[in-house]
């Protein structure tokens, strides 16, 4: 298995190089040269299916026995025996719970595996890296849990001081591990992200520190997420019976994995993209035009995004894998803040994709109604998945599976505001609010932060 860049001008790589590289050298994202097909059946077991579905993507990069151990290890940290249980919500709507990992968000499903893959590959190459990342909440803690205690990784996670929720901050700052460093930046999330970008753009610093990232454009994360689409279909009637998925979407990574599952042979009827009021994707699926707006804060902060980086992978497919075309369109999009696809292409797209947006009030109402009607407690992100699935469903006899991307206790204020009851943290995080925190505050200044990182890495 080999990987090519969506911009068509980067070297073709094997899986293990794509894993460590992240972004392609031409600014594009790596995708498999061909989409491998799944076998016809599976038994719904998570780890077994994970090994089978991902093996063709790994190719000969990792010995089969080693890969099997890595997968089985990665999912041993999940606190539900089915890893991702499927809950019947009635009337053909199902909830796929992806939040039983260490940090209570779906990002654990990919990052628990990717962390282990990094550890293996770095160990094999006897290579040390410095991972730098910016977070507004969920990604930071999932990345920290994925790489804690690793010998070949020093990890620096920047968060905006005073601007992440207390639970999210504590999930990062209470991890006791010598290789994990939390930095509270006196600035906004955008400032944090800019600092990280500037560090990567500083070639000397980048090489000296062996900078690396495990952000959501990393192919390995998309790959790991394909698995639960397949598992869910298996549990509902097999890989060839028709199913639809509704996905609360931010960076488009999760729902793109659904697209990849369809390319692998899964019989997916509809892919529904749920948005909050930051609805750039929903507007795109409605009109064929993508236009950048301001980001508005909502009760589903992990979806408060305008430009969804993984969308580039779908665009590449829509344009028949013509890298230079993708490059041209996206460069223009960055400059003009707008781009359109042809009406023909838009019609084609609308057969399989739809999108719906919801306000904070609608989300609150949904959480309350669901709690009253079925007793299921949704977090605001998962509520958007359920709302979008119900709204966009075209065929009554095809099950609609809504992805639940966070545990309600991760967003207790919004859930309490809707239901009047504050959701409890699960047992492994029960004392989170009492644990000692460790982080250093730094000004929003590139030089200062770089010096801090250099000092720590020594
Ligand atoms: C990251 C995240 C999302 C968005 O997922 P994408 O892959 O970026 O589309 C949705 N919900 C939660 C809870 C998240 O943490």
GROMACS .gro file of C-alpha atoms and ligand atoms in nm:
model
  473
    1UNK     CA    1   0.000   0.000   0.000
    2UNK     CA    2   0.134   0.341  -0.098
    3UNK     CA    3   0.009   0.691  -0.025
    4UNK     CA    4  -0.016   0.993  -0.252
    5UNK     CA    5  -0.068   1.361  -0.171
    6UNK     CA    6  -0.392   1.546  -0.253
    7UNK     CA    7  -0.177   1.817  -0.416
    8UNK     CA    8   0.002   1.568  -0.638
    9UNK     CA    9   0.356   1.697  -0.588
   10UNK     CA   10   0.493   1.519  -0.279
   11UNK     CA   11   0.683   1.189  -0.269
   12UNK     CA   12   0.475   0.870  -0.268
   13UNK     CA   13   0.519   0.709   0.075
   14UNK     CA   14   0.447   0.391   0.269
   15UNK     CA   15   0.222   0.389   0.574
   16UNK     CA   16   0.494   0.429   0.840
   17UNK     CA   17   0.640   0.737   0.670
   18UNK     CA   18   0.294   0.889   0.626
   19UNK     CA   19   0.235   0.827   0.997
   20UNK     CA   20   0.539   1.027   1.106
   21UNK     CA   21   0.520   1.288   0.829
   22UNK     CA   22   0.160   1.405   0.887
   23UNK     CA   23   0.128   1.684   0.630
   24UNK     CA   24   0.273   1.614   0.283
   25UNK     CA   25   0.568   1.829   0.172
   26UNK     CA   26   0.357   1.998  -0.100
   27UNK     CA   27   0.106   2.114   0.162
   28UNK     CA   28  -0.139   1.836   0.076
   29UNK     CA   29  -0.282   1.546   0.276
   30UNK     CA   30  -0.192   1.183   0.219
   31UNK     CA   31  -0.453   0.938   0.089
   32UNK     CA   32  -0.418   0.574  -0.017
   33UNK     CA   33  -0.323   0.519  -0.381
   34UNK     CA   34  -0.618   0.278  -0.410
   35UNK     CA   35  -0.912   0.214  -0.176
   36UNK     CA   36  -0.882  -0.143  -0.052
   37UNK     CA   37  -1.206  -0.350  -0.034
   38UNK     CA   38  -1.319  -0.513   0.288
   39UNK     CA   39  -1.410  -0.879   0.303
   40UNK     CA   40  -1.780  -0.965   0.286
   41UNK     CA   41  -1.852  -1.028   0.650
   42UNK     CA   42  -1.741  -0.975   1.005
   43UNK     CA   43  -1.882  -1.062   1.345
   44UNK     CA   44  -1.910  -0.717   1.502
   45UNK     CA   45  -1.616  -0.769   1.737
   46UNK     CA   46  -1.431  -0.440   1.756
   47UNK     CA   47  -1.068  -0.551   1.779
   48UNK     CA   48  -1.106  -0.832   1.522
   49UNK     CA   49  -1.274  -0.600   1.276
   50UNK     CA   50  -1.016  -0.328   1.344
   51UNK     CA   51  -0.730  -0.561   1.257
   52UNK     CA   52  -0.898  -0.687   0.942
   53UNK     CA   53  -1.011  -0.348   0.813
   54UNK     CA   54  -0.681  -0.167   0.881
   55UNK     CA   55  -0.434  -0.436   0.770
   56UNK     CA   56  -0.453  -0.351   0.396
   57UNK     CA   57  -0.384   0.016   0.480
   58UNK     CA   58  -0.072  -0.075   0.678
   59UNK     CA   59   0.062  -0.288   0.394
   60UNK     CA   60   0.405  -0.428   0.473
   61UNK     CA   61   0.498  -0.134   0.698
   62UNK     CA   62   0.447  -0.325   1.023
   63UNK     CA   63   0.471  -0.703   1.079
   64UNK     CA   64   0.122  -0.850   1.111
   65UNK     CA   65   0.174  -0.998   1.460
   66UNK     CA   66   0.307  -0.668   1.593
   67UNK     CA   67   0.016  -0.476   1.443
   68UNK     CA   68  -0.235  -0.714   1.601
   69UNK     CA   69  -0.078  -0.657   1.941
   70UNK     CA   70  -0.076  -0.280   1.895
   71UNK     CA   71  -0.447  -0.274   1.806
   72UNK     CA   72  -0.546  -0.497   2.091
   73UNK     CA   73  -0.337  -0.288   2.332
   74UNK     CA   74  -0.483   0.040   2.206
   75UNK     CA   75  -0.841  -0.061   2.278
   76UNK     CA   76  -0.770  -0.221   2.615
   77UNK     CA   77  -0.789   0.133   2.761
   78UNK     CA   78  -1.159   0.161   2.672
   79UNK     CA   79  -1.405   0.122   2.954
   80UNK     CA   80  -1.681  -0.058   2.767
   81UNK     CA   81  -1.636  -0.418   2.657
   82UNK     CA   82  -1.782  -0.346   2.313
   83UNK     CA   83  -1.546  -0.044   2.275
   84UNK     CA   84  -1.814   0.142   2.076
   85UNK     CA   85  -2.159   0.021   2.185
   86UNK     CA   86  -2.460   0.077   1.960
   87UNK     CA   87  -2.773   0.197   2.140
   88UNK     CA   88  -3.123   0.168   1.989
   89UNK     CA   89  -3.300   0.504   2.022
   90UNK     CA   90  -3.620   0.380   1.855
   91UNK     CA   91  -3.778   0.447   1.515
   92UNK     CA   92  -3.473   0.328   1.329
   93UNK     CA   93  -3.233   0.574   1.491
   94UNK     CA   94  -2.922   0.434   1.663
   95UNK     CA   95  -2.653   0.597   1.870
   96UNK     CA   96  -2.294   0.478   1.829
   97UNK     CA   97  -2.115   0.569   2.151
   98UNK     CA   98  -1.756   0.659   2.074
   99UNK     CA   99  -1.674   0.816   2.410
  100UNK     CA  100  -1.565   0.525   2.628
  101UNK     CA  101  -1.192   0.597   2.592
  102UNK     CA  102  -0.967   0.761   2.853
  103UNK     CA  103  -1.064   1.125   2.780
  104UNK     CA  104  -1.436   1.075   2.705
  105UNK     CA  105  -1.433   1.194   2.344
  106UNK     CA  106  -1.426   1.008   2.012
  107UNK     CA  107  -1.073   1.133   1.944
  108UNK     CA  108  -0.945   0.859   2.175
  109UNK     CA  109  -1.055   0.594   1.924
  110UNK     CA  110  -0.795   0.716   1.676
  111UNK     CA  111  -0.535   0.861   1.910
  112UNK     CA  112  -0.502   0.563   2.143
  113UNK     CA  113  -0.397   0.365   1.835
  114UNK     CA  114  -0.188   0.639   1.673
  115UNK     CA  115   0.005   0.693   1.998
  116UNK     CA  116   0.099   0.325   2.005
  117UNK     CA  117   0.191   0.328   1.636
  118UNK     CA  118   0.419   0.629   1.699
  119UNK     CA  119   0.583   0.453   1.990
  120UNK     CA  120   0.653   0.145   1.781
  121UNK     CA  121   0.782   0.331   1.476
  122UNK     CA  122   1.002   0.574   1.672
  123UNK     CA  123   1.143   0.287   1.877
  124UNK     CA  124   1.224   0.092   1.563
  125UNK     CA  125   1.402   0.392   1.410
  126UNK     CA  126   1.560   0.488   1.740
  127UNK     CA  127   1.433   0.838   1.680
  128UNK     CA  128   1.318   1.105   1.926
  129UNK     CA  129   1.059   1.368   1.834
  130UNK     CA  130   0.906   1.676   1.992
  131UNK     CA  131   0.532   1.688   1.936
  132UNK     CA  132   0.383   2.037   1.952
  133UNK     CA  133   0.011   2.101   1.936
  134UNK     CA  134  -0.250   2.367   2.009
  135UNK     CA  135  -0.584   2.280   2.159
  136UNK     CA  136  -0.912   2.448   2.240
  137UNK     CA  137  -1.016   2.144   2.441
  138UNK     CA  138  -1.063   1.783   2.333
  139UNK     CA  139  -0.763   1.721   2.111
  140UNK     CA  140  -0.506   1.815   2.374
  141UNK     CA  141  -0.615   1.567   2.636
  142UNK     CA  142  -0.662   1.285   2.384
  143UNK     CA  143  -0.312   1.348   2.244
  144UNK     CA  144  -0.163   1.360   2.595
  145UNK     CA  145  -0.326   1.032   2.696
  146UNK     CA  146  -0.202   0.879   2.370
  147UNK     CA  147   0.165   0.971   2.424
  148UNK     CA  148   0.212   0.982   2.801
  149UNK     CA  149   0.514   0.800   2.943
  150UNK     CA  150   0.670   0.744   2.601
  151UNK     CA  151   1.049   0.755   2.588
  152UNK     CA  152   1.090   0.887   2.236
  153UNK     CA  153   0.833   1.167   2.257
  154UNK     CA  154   0.842   1.504   2.434
  155UNK     CA  155   0.499   1.661   2.404
  156UNK     CA  156   0.408   2.029   2.439
  157UNK     CA  157   0.040   2.121   2.433
  158UNK     CA  158  -0.052   2.490   2.414
  159UNK     CA  159  -0.391   2.597   2.539
  160UNK     CA  160  -0.531   2.952   2.572
  161UNK     CA  161  -0.505   3.047   2.941
  162UNK     CA  162  -0.846   3.075   3.104
  163UNK     CA  163  -1.027   2.993   2.782
  164UNK     CA  164  -1.076   2.617   2.804
  165UNK     CA  165  -1.331   2.460   3.034
  166UNK     CA  166  -1.210   2.346   3.375
  167UNK     CA  167  -1.272   1.979   3.297
  168UNK     CA  168  -1.086   2.004   2.969
  169UNK     CA  169  -0.794   2.185   3.131
  170UNK     CA  170  -0.773   1.937   3.417
  171UNK     CA  171  -0.782   1.642   3.180
  172UNK     CA  172  -0.457   1.781   3.038
  173UNK     CA  173  -0.284   1.930   3.339
  174UNK     CA  174  -0.336   1.648   3.590
  175UNK     CA  175  -0.158   1.384   3.382
  176UNK     CA  176   0.157   1.292   3.572
  177UNK     CA  177   0.410   1.202   3.307
  178UNK     CA  178   0.765   1.330   3.259
  179UNK     CA  179   0.732   1.375   2.882
  180UNK     CA  180   0.412   1.583   2.892
  181UNK     CA  181   0.431   1.964   2.913
  182UNK     CA  182   0.125   2.186   2.926
  183UNK     CA  183   0.167   2.551   2.837
  184UNK     CA  184  -0.106   2.805   2.909
  185UNK     CA  185  -0.060   3.084   2.656
  186UNK     CA  186  -0.176   3.433   2.747
  187UNK     CA  187  -0.390   3.466   2.437
  188UNK     CA  188  -0.666   3.301   2.235
  189UNK     CA  189  -0.684   2.958   2.070
  190UNK     CA  190  -0.592   3.124   1.739
  191UNK     CA  191  -0.278   3.268   1.904
  192UNK     CA  192  -0.184   2.916   2.018
  193UNK     CA  193  -0.241   2.778   1.670
  194UNK     CA  194  -0.036   3.058   1.514
  195UNK     CA  195   0.252   2.989   1.753
  196UNK     CA  196   0.251   2.623   1.652
  197UNK     CA  197   0.239   2.711   1.282
  198UNK     CA  198   0.530   2.954   1.325
  199UNK     CA  199   0.733   2.690   1.507
  200UNK     CA  200   0.684   2.451   1.216
  201UNK     CA  201   0.773   2.727   0.969
  202UNK     CA  202   1.100   2.796   1.153
  203UNK     CA  203   1.314   2.540   0.969
  204UNK     CA  204   1.608   2.556   1.213
  205UNK     CA  205   1.386   2.507   1.516
  206UNK     CA  206   1.188   2.238   1.339
  207UNK     CA  207   1.500   2.037   1.261
  208UNK     CA  208   1.676   2.098   1.587
  209UNK     CA  209   1.373   1.986   1.787
  210UNK     CA  210   1.263   1.716   1.539
  211UNK     CA  211   0.914   1.864   1.547
  212UNK     CA  212   0.621   1.637   1.477
  213UNK     CA  213   0.242   1.657   1.504
  214UNK     CA  214  -0.045   1.417   1.543
  215UNK     CA  215  -0.322   1.651   1.434
  216UNK     CA  216  -0.643   1.556   1.263
  217UNK     CA  217  -0.498   1.561   0.911
  218UNK     CA  218  -0.280   1.260   0.994
  219UNK     CA  219  -0.396   0.974   0.773
  220UNK     CA  220  -0.360   0.720   1.053
  221UNK     CA  221  -0.636   0.896   1.246
  222UNK     CA  222  -0.876   0.879   0.952
  223UNK     CA  223  -0.786   0.512   0.904
  224UNK     CA  224  -0.857   0.419   1.266
  225UNK     CA  225  -1.200   0.581   1.246
  226UNK     CA  226  -1.311   0.374   0.945
  227UNK     CA  227  -1.339   0.076   1.177
  228UNK     CA  228  -1.644   0.184   1.376
  229UNK     CA  229  -1.850   0.253   1.066
  230UNK     CA  230  -1.790  -0.107   0.963
  231UNK     CA  231  -1.854  -0.244   1.314
  232UNK     CA  232  -2.183  -0.055   1.342
  233UNK     CA  233  -2.308  -0.189   1.008
  234UNK     CA  234  -2.207  -0.543   1.106
  235UNK     CA  235  -2.405  -0.520   1.426
  236UNK     CA  236  -2.715  -0.401   1.238
  237UNK     CA  237  -2.735  -0.665   0.967
  238UNK     CA  238  -2.403  -0.706   0.792
  239UNK     CA  239  -2.163  -0.518   0.571
  240UNK     CA  240  -2.394  -0.525   0.271
  241UNK     CA  241  -2.715  -0.413   0.435
  242UNK     CA  242  -2.796  -0.050   0.383
  243UNK     CA  243  -2.717   0.199   0.664
  244UNK     CA  244  -2.684   0.576   0.695
  245UNK     CA  245  -2.466   0.781   0.928
  246UNK     CA  246  -2.503   1.122   1.084
  247UNK     CA  247  -2.184   1.284   1.210
  248UNK     CA  248  -2.139   1.599   1.422
  249UNK     CA  249  -1.864   1.760   1.221
  250UNK     CA  250  -1.577   2.000   1.277
  251UNK     CA  251  -1.260   1.925   1.083
  252UNK     CA  252  -1.440   1.669   0.861
  253UNK     CA  253  -1.211   1.386   0.975
  254UNK     CA  254  -1.477   1.168   1.132
  255UNK     CA  255  -1.725   1.185   0.845
  256UNK     CA  256  -1.449   1.143   0.586
  257UNK     CA  257  -1.372   0.810   0.753
  258UNK     CA  258  -1.736   0.721   0.675
  259UNK     CA  259  -1.671   0.806   0.312
  260UNK     CA  260  -1.362   0.582   0.319
  261UNK     CA  261  -1.575   0.302   0.466
  262UNK     CA  262  -1.811   0.338   0.172
  263UNK     CA  263  -1.518   0.318  -0.069
  264UNK     CA  264  -1.418  -0.003   0.107
  265UNK     CA  265  -1.754  -0.155   0.015
  266UNK     CA  266  -1.982  -0.067   0.303
  267UNK     CA  267  -2.338  -0.008   0.182
  268UNK     CA  268  -2.379   0.348   0.313
  269UNK     CA  269  -2.687   0.524   0.180
  270UNK     CA  270  -2.654   0.870   0.331
  271UNK     CA  271  -2.372   1.060   0.499
  272UNK     CA  272  -2.516   1.345   0.701
  273UNK     CA  273  -2.301   1.631   0.829
  274UNK     CA  274  -2.433   1.800   1.145
  275UNK     CA  275  -2.321   2.156   1.221
  276UNK     CA  276  -2.381   2.414   1.488
  277UNK     CA  277  -2.419   2.778   1.381
  278UNK     CA  278  -2.068   2.755   1.231
  279UNK     CA  279  -2.233   2.597   0.930
  280UNK     CA  280  -1.985   2.641   0.644
  281UNK     CA  281  -2.013   2.272   0.549
  282UNK     CA  282  -2.392   2.262   0.564
  283UNK     CA  283  -2.408   2.568   0.339
  284UNK     CA  284  -2.165   2.399   0.102
  285UNK     CA  285  -2.371   2.080   0.072
  286UNK     CA  286  -2.683   2.291   0.016
  287UNK     CA  287  -2.539   2.528  -0.243
  288UNK     CA  288  -2.209   2.396  -0.379
  289UNK     CA  289  -2.038   2.714  -0.256
  290UNK     CA  290  -1.802   2.728   0.039
  291UNK     CA  291  -1.760   3.067   0.203
  292UNK     CA  292  -1.557   3.146   0.516
  293UNK     CA  293  -1.734   3.334   0.796
  294UNK     CA  294  -1.636   3.439   1.146
  295UNK     CA  295  -1.624   3.163   1.410
  296UNK     CA  296  -1.902   3.199   1.668
  297UNK     CA  297  -1.865   3.025   2.006
  298UNK     CA  298  -2.139   2.766   2.077
  299UNK     CA  299  -2.218   2.498   2.335
  300UNK     CA  300  -2.049   2.245   2.101
  301UNK     CA  301  -1.700   2.402   2.098
  302UNK     CA  302  -1.528   2.111   1.922
  303UNK     CA  303  -1.728   2.201   1.613
  304UNK     CA  304  -1.659   2.576   1.625
  305UNK     CA  305  -1.455   2.566   1.308
  306UNK     CA  306  -1.478   2.741   0.974
  307UNK     CA  307  -1.221   2.575   0.750
  308UNK     CA  308  -1.238   2.195   0.781
  309UNK     CA  309  -0.893   2.068   0.689
  310UNK     CA  310  -0.996   1.713   0.600
  311UNK     CA  311  -1.243   1.839   0.341
  312UNK     CA  312  -0.944   1.851   0.107
  313UNK     CA  313  -0.950   1.472   0.090
  314UNK     CA  314  -1.308   1.468  -0.039
  315UNK     CA  315  -1.233   1.749  -0.284
  316UNK     CA  316  -0.946   1.539  -0.423
  317UNK     CA  317  -1.189   1.254  -0.494
  318UNK     CA  318  -1.453   1.487  -0.640
  319UNK     CA  319  -1.194   1.627  -0.881
  320UNK     CA  320  -1.098   1.277  -0.999
  321UNK     CA  321  -0.774   1.287  -0.799
  322UNK     CA  322  -0.622   1.574  -0.994
  323UNK     CA  323  -0.375   1.717  -0.741
  324UNK     CA  324  -0.284   2.038  -0.928
  325UNK     CA  325  -0.655   2.127  -0.953
  326UNK     CA  326  -0.700   2.077  -0.577
  327UNK     CA  327  -0.396   2.295  -0.516
  328UNK     CA  328  -0.527   2.573  -0.739
  329UNK     CA  329  -0.878   2.572  -0.591
  330UNK     CA  330  -0.762   2.568  -0.230
  331UNK     CA  331  -0.503   2.841  -0.282
  332UNK     CA  332  -0.773   3.057  -0.437
  333UNK     CA  333  -1.012   2.967  -0.154
  334UNK     CA  334  -0.759   3.086   0.107
  335UNK     CA  335  -0.720   3.417  -0.075
  336UNK     CA  336  -1.079   3.489  -0.177
  337UNK     CA  337  -1.244   3.311   0.119
  338UNK     CA  338  -1.487   3.148  -0.124
  339UNK     CA  339  -1.499   2.864  -0.375
  340UNK     CA  340  -1.763   2.681  -0.578
  341UNK     CA  341  -1.795   2.347  -0.752
  342UNK     CA  342  -1.985   2.300  -1.080
  343UNK     CA  343  -2.364   2.241  -1.066
  344UNK     CA  344  -2.313   1.890  -1.209
  345UNK     CA  345  -2.068   1.801  -0.940
  346UNK     CA  346  -2.294   1.952  -0.677
  347UNK     CA  347  -2.588   1.737  -0.796
  348UNK     CA  348  -2.370   1.430  -0.781
  349UNK     CA  349  -2.262   1.519  -0.429
  350UNK     CA  350  -2.615   1.589  -0.305
  351UNK     CA  351  -2.722   1.229  -0.379
  352UNK     CA  352  -2.503   1.097  -0.100
  353UNK     CA  353  -2.428   1.392   0.126
  354UNK     CA  354  -2.652   1.624   0.320
  355UNK     CA  355  -2.605   1.872   0.599
  356UNK     CA  356  -2.812   2.042   0.868
  357UNK     CA  357  -2.734   2.316   1.118
  358UNK     CA  358  -2.873   2.368   1.467
  359UNK     CA  359  -2.870   2.655   1.715
  360UNK     CA  360  -2.772   2.621   2.081
  361UNK     CA  361  -3.142   2.646   2.171
  362UNK     CA  362  -3.235   2.356   1.945
  363UNK     CA  363  -2.950   2.153   2.092
  364UNK     CA  364  -3.065   2.230   2.446
  365UNK     CA  365  -3.421   2.128   2.356
  366UNK     CA  366  -3.299   1.801   2.204
  367UNK     CA  367  -3.095   1.712   2.514
  368UNK     CA  368  -3.397   1.776   2.736
  369UNK     CA  369  -3.644   1.581   2.518
  370UNK     CA  370  -3.414   1.284   2.482
  371UNK     CA  371  -3.352   1.272   2.857
  372UNK     CA  372  -3.728   1.280   2.921
  373UNK     CA  373  -3.832   1.039   2.645
  374UNK     CA  374  -3.563   0.771   2.650
  375UNK     CA  375  -3.344   0.855   2.948
  376UNK     CA  376  -3.045   0.887   2.714
  377UNK     CA  377  -2.823   1.181   2.810
  378UNK     CA  378  -2.661   1.341   2.508
  379UNK     CA  379  -2.375   1.590   2.510
  380UNK     CA  380  -2.427   1.893   2.280
  381UNK     CA  381  -2.212   1.750   1.998
  382UNK     CA  382  -2.390   1.415   2.001
  383UNK     CA  383  -2.727   1.596   2.011
  384UNK     CA  384  -2.638   1.765   1.683
  385UNK     CA  385  -2.567   1.423   1.532
  386UNK     CA  386  -2.908   1.296   1.641
  387UNK     CA  387  -3.091   1.609   1.525
  388UNK     CA  388  -2.920   1.606   1.184
  389UNK     CA  389  -2.984   1.233   1.138
  390UNK     CA  390  -3.356   1.277   1.208
  391UNK     CA  391  -3.388   1.585   0.990
  392UNK     CA  392  -3.203   1.456   0.683
  393UNK     CA  393  -3.317   1.093   0.683
  394UNK     CA  394  -3.469   1.009   0.344
  395UNK     CA  395  -3.569   0.642   0.377
  396UNK     CA  396  -3.764   0.506   0.674
  397UNK     CA  397  -3.644   0.147   0.644
  398UNK     CA  398  -3.274   0.230   0.637
  399UNK     CA  399  -3.131   0.266   0.988
  400UNK     CA  400  -2.973   0.603   1.069
  401UNK     CA  401  -2.672   0.577   1.299
  402UNK     CA  402  -2.583   0.898   1.481
  403UNK     CA  403  -2.228   0.915   1.616
  404UNK     CA  404  -2.202   1.019   1.981
  405UNK     CA  405  -1.867   1.197   1.997
  406UNK     CA  406  -1.846   1.300   2.363
  407UNK     CA  407  -1.958   1.178   2.704
  408UNK     CA  408  -2.215   1.415   2.862
  409UNK     CA  409  -1.989   1.468   3.165
  410UNK     CA  410  -1.734   1.632   2.940
  411UNK     CA  411  -1.977   1.921   2.885
  412UNK     CA  412  -2.158   1.935   3.221
  413UNK     CA  413  -2.270   2.301   3.203
  414UNK     CA  414  -2.462   2.258   2.877
  415UNK     CA  415  -2.617   1.931   2.991
  416UNK     CA  416  -2.715   2.072   3.330
  417UNK     CA  417  -2.859   2.380   3.164
  418UNK     CA  418  -3.083   2.155   2.950
  419UNK     CA  419  -3.186   1.887   3.199
  420UNK     CA  420  -3.132   2.043   3.541
  421UNK     CA  421  -2.903   1.755   3.636
  422UNK     CA  422  -2.526   1.773   3.632
  423UNK     CA  423  -2.383   1.458   3.469
  424UNK     CA  424  -2.130   1.270   3.681
  425UNK     CA  425  -1.778   1.192   3.568
  426UNK     CA  426  -1.714   0.818   3.526
  427UNK     CA  427  -1.518   0.639   3.804
  428UNK     CA  428  -1.170   0.673   3.651
  429UNK     CA  429  -1.206   1.052   3.656
  430UNK     CA  430  -1.407   1.087   3.975
  431UNK     CA  431  -1.136   1.278   4.161
  432UNK     CA  432  -1.035   1.491   3.860
  433UNK     CA  433  -1.132   1.812   4.039
  434UNK     CA  434  -0.904   1.734   4.335
  435UNK     CA  435  -0.597   1.617   4.146
  436UNK     CA  436  -0.292   1.849   4.145
  437UNK     CA  437  -0.242   2.041   3.822
  438UNK     CA  438   0.082   2.113   3.646
  439UNK     CA  439   0.127   2.374   3.373
  440UNK     CA  440   0.339   2.679   3.298
  441UNK     CA  441   0.204   3.011   3.184
  442UNK     CA  442   0.385   3.177   2.894
  443UNK     CA  443   0.328   3.500   2.705
  444UNK     CA  444   0.202   3.495   2.347
  445UNK     CA  445   0.554   3.534   2.212
  446UNK     CA  446   0.722   3.292   1.972
  447UNK     CA  447   1.080   3.342   2.095
  448UNK     CA  448   0.987   3.293   2.460
  449UNK     CA  449   0.789   2.977   2.392
  450UNK     CA  450   1.062   2.834   2.168
  451UNK     CA  451   1.324   2.898   2.437
  452UNK     CA  452   1.101   2.732   2.695
  453UNK     CA  453   1.064   2.422   2.475
  454UNK     CA  454   1.439   2.405   2.404
  455UNK     CA  455   1.513   2.427   2.775
  456UNK     CA  456   1.263   2.150   2.860
  457UNK     CA  457   1.383   1.917   2.586
  458UNK     CA  458   1.742   1.941   2.715
  459LIG     C1  459  -1.331   1.673   1.741
  459LIG     C2  460  -1.474   1.659   1.776
  459LIG     C3  461  -1.575   1.668   1.678
  459LIG     C4  462  -1.544   1.698   1.533
  459LIG     O1  463  -1.485   1.592   1.465
  459LIG     P1  464  -1.414   1.613   1.325
  459LIG     O2  465  -1.346   1.486   1.293
  459LIG     O3  466  -1.316   1.726   1.347
  459LIG     O4  467  -1.518   1.649   1.226
  459LIG     C5  468  -1.707   1.648   1.717
  459LIG     N1  469  -1.739   1.625   1.846
  459LIG     C6  470  -1.644   1.617   1.943
  459LIG     C7  471  -1.687   1.592   2.082
  459LIG     C8  472  -1.508   1.633   1.911
  459LIG     O5  473  -1.417   1.626   2.009
   0.00000   0.00000   0.00000
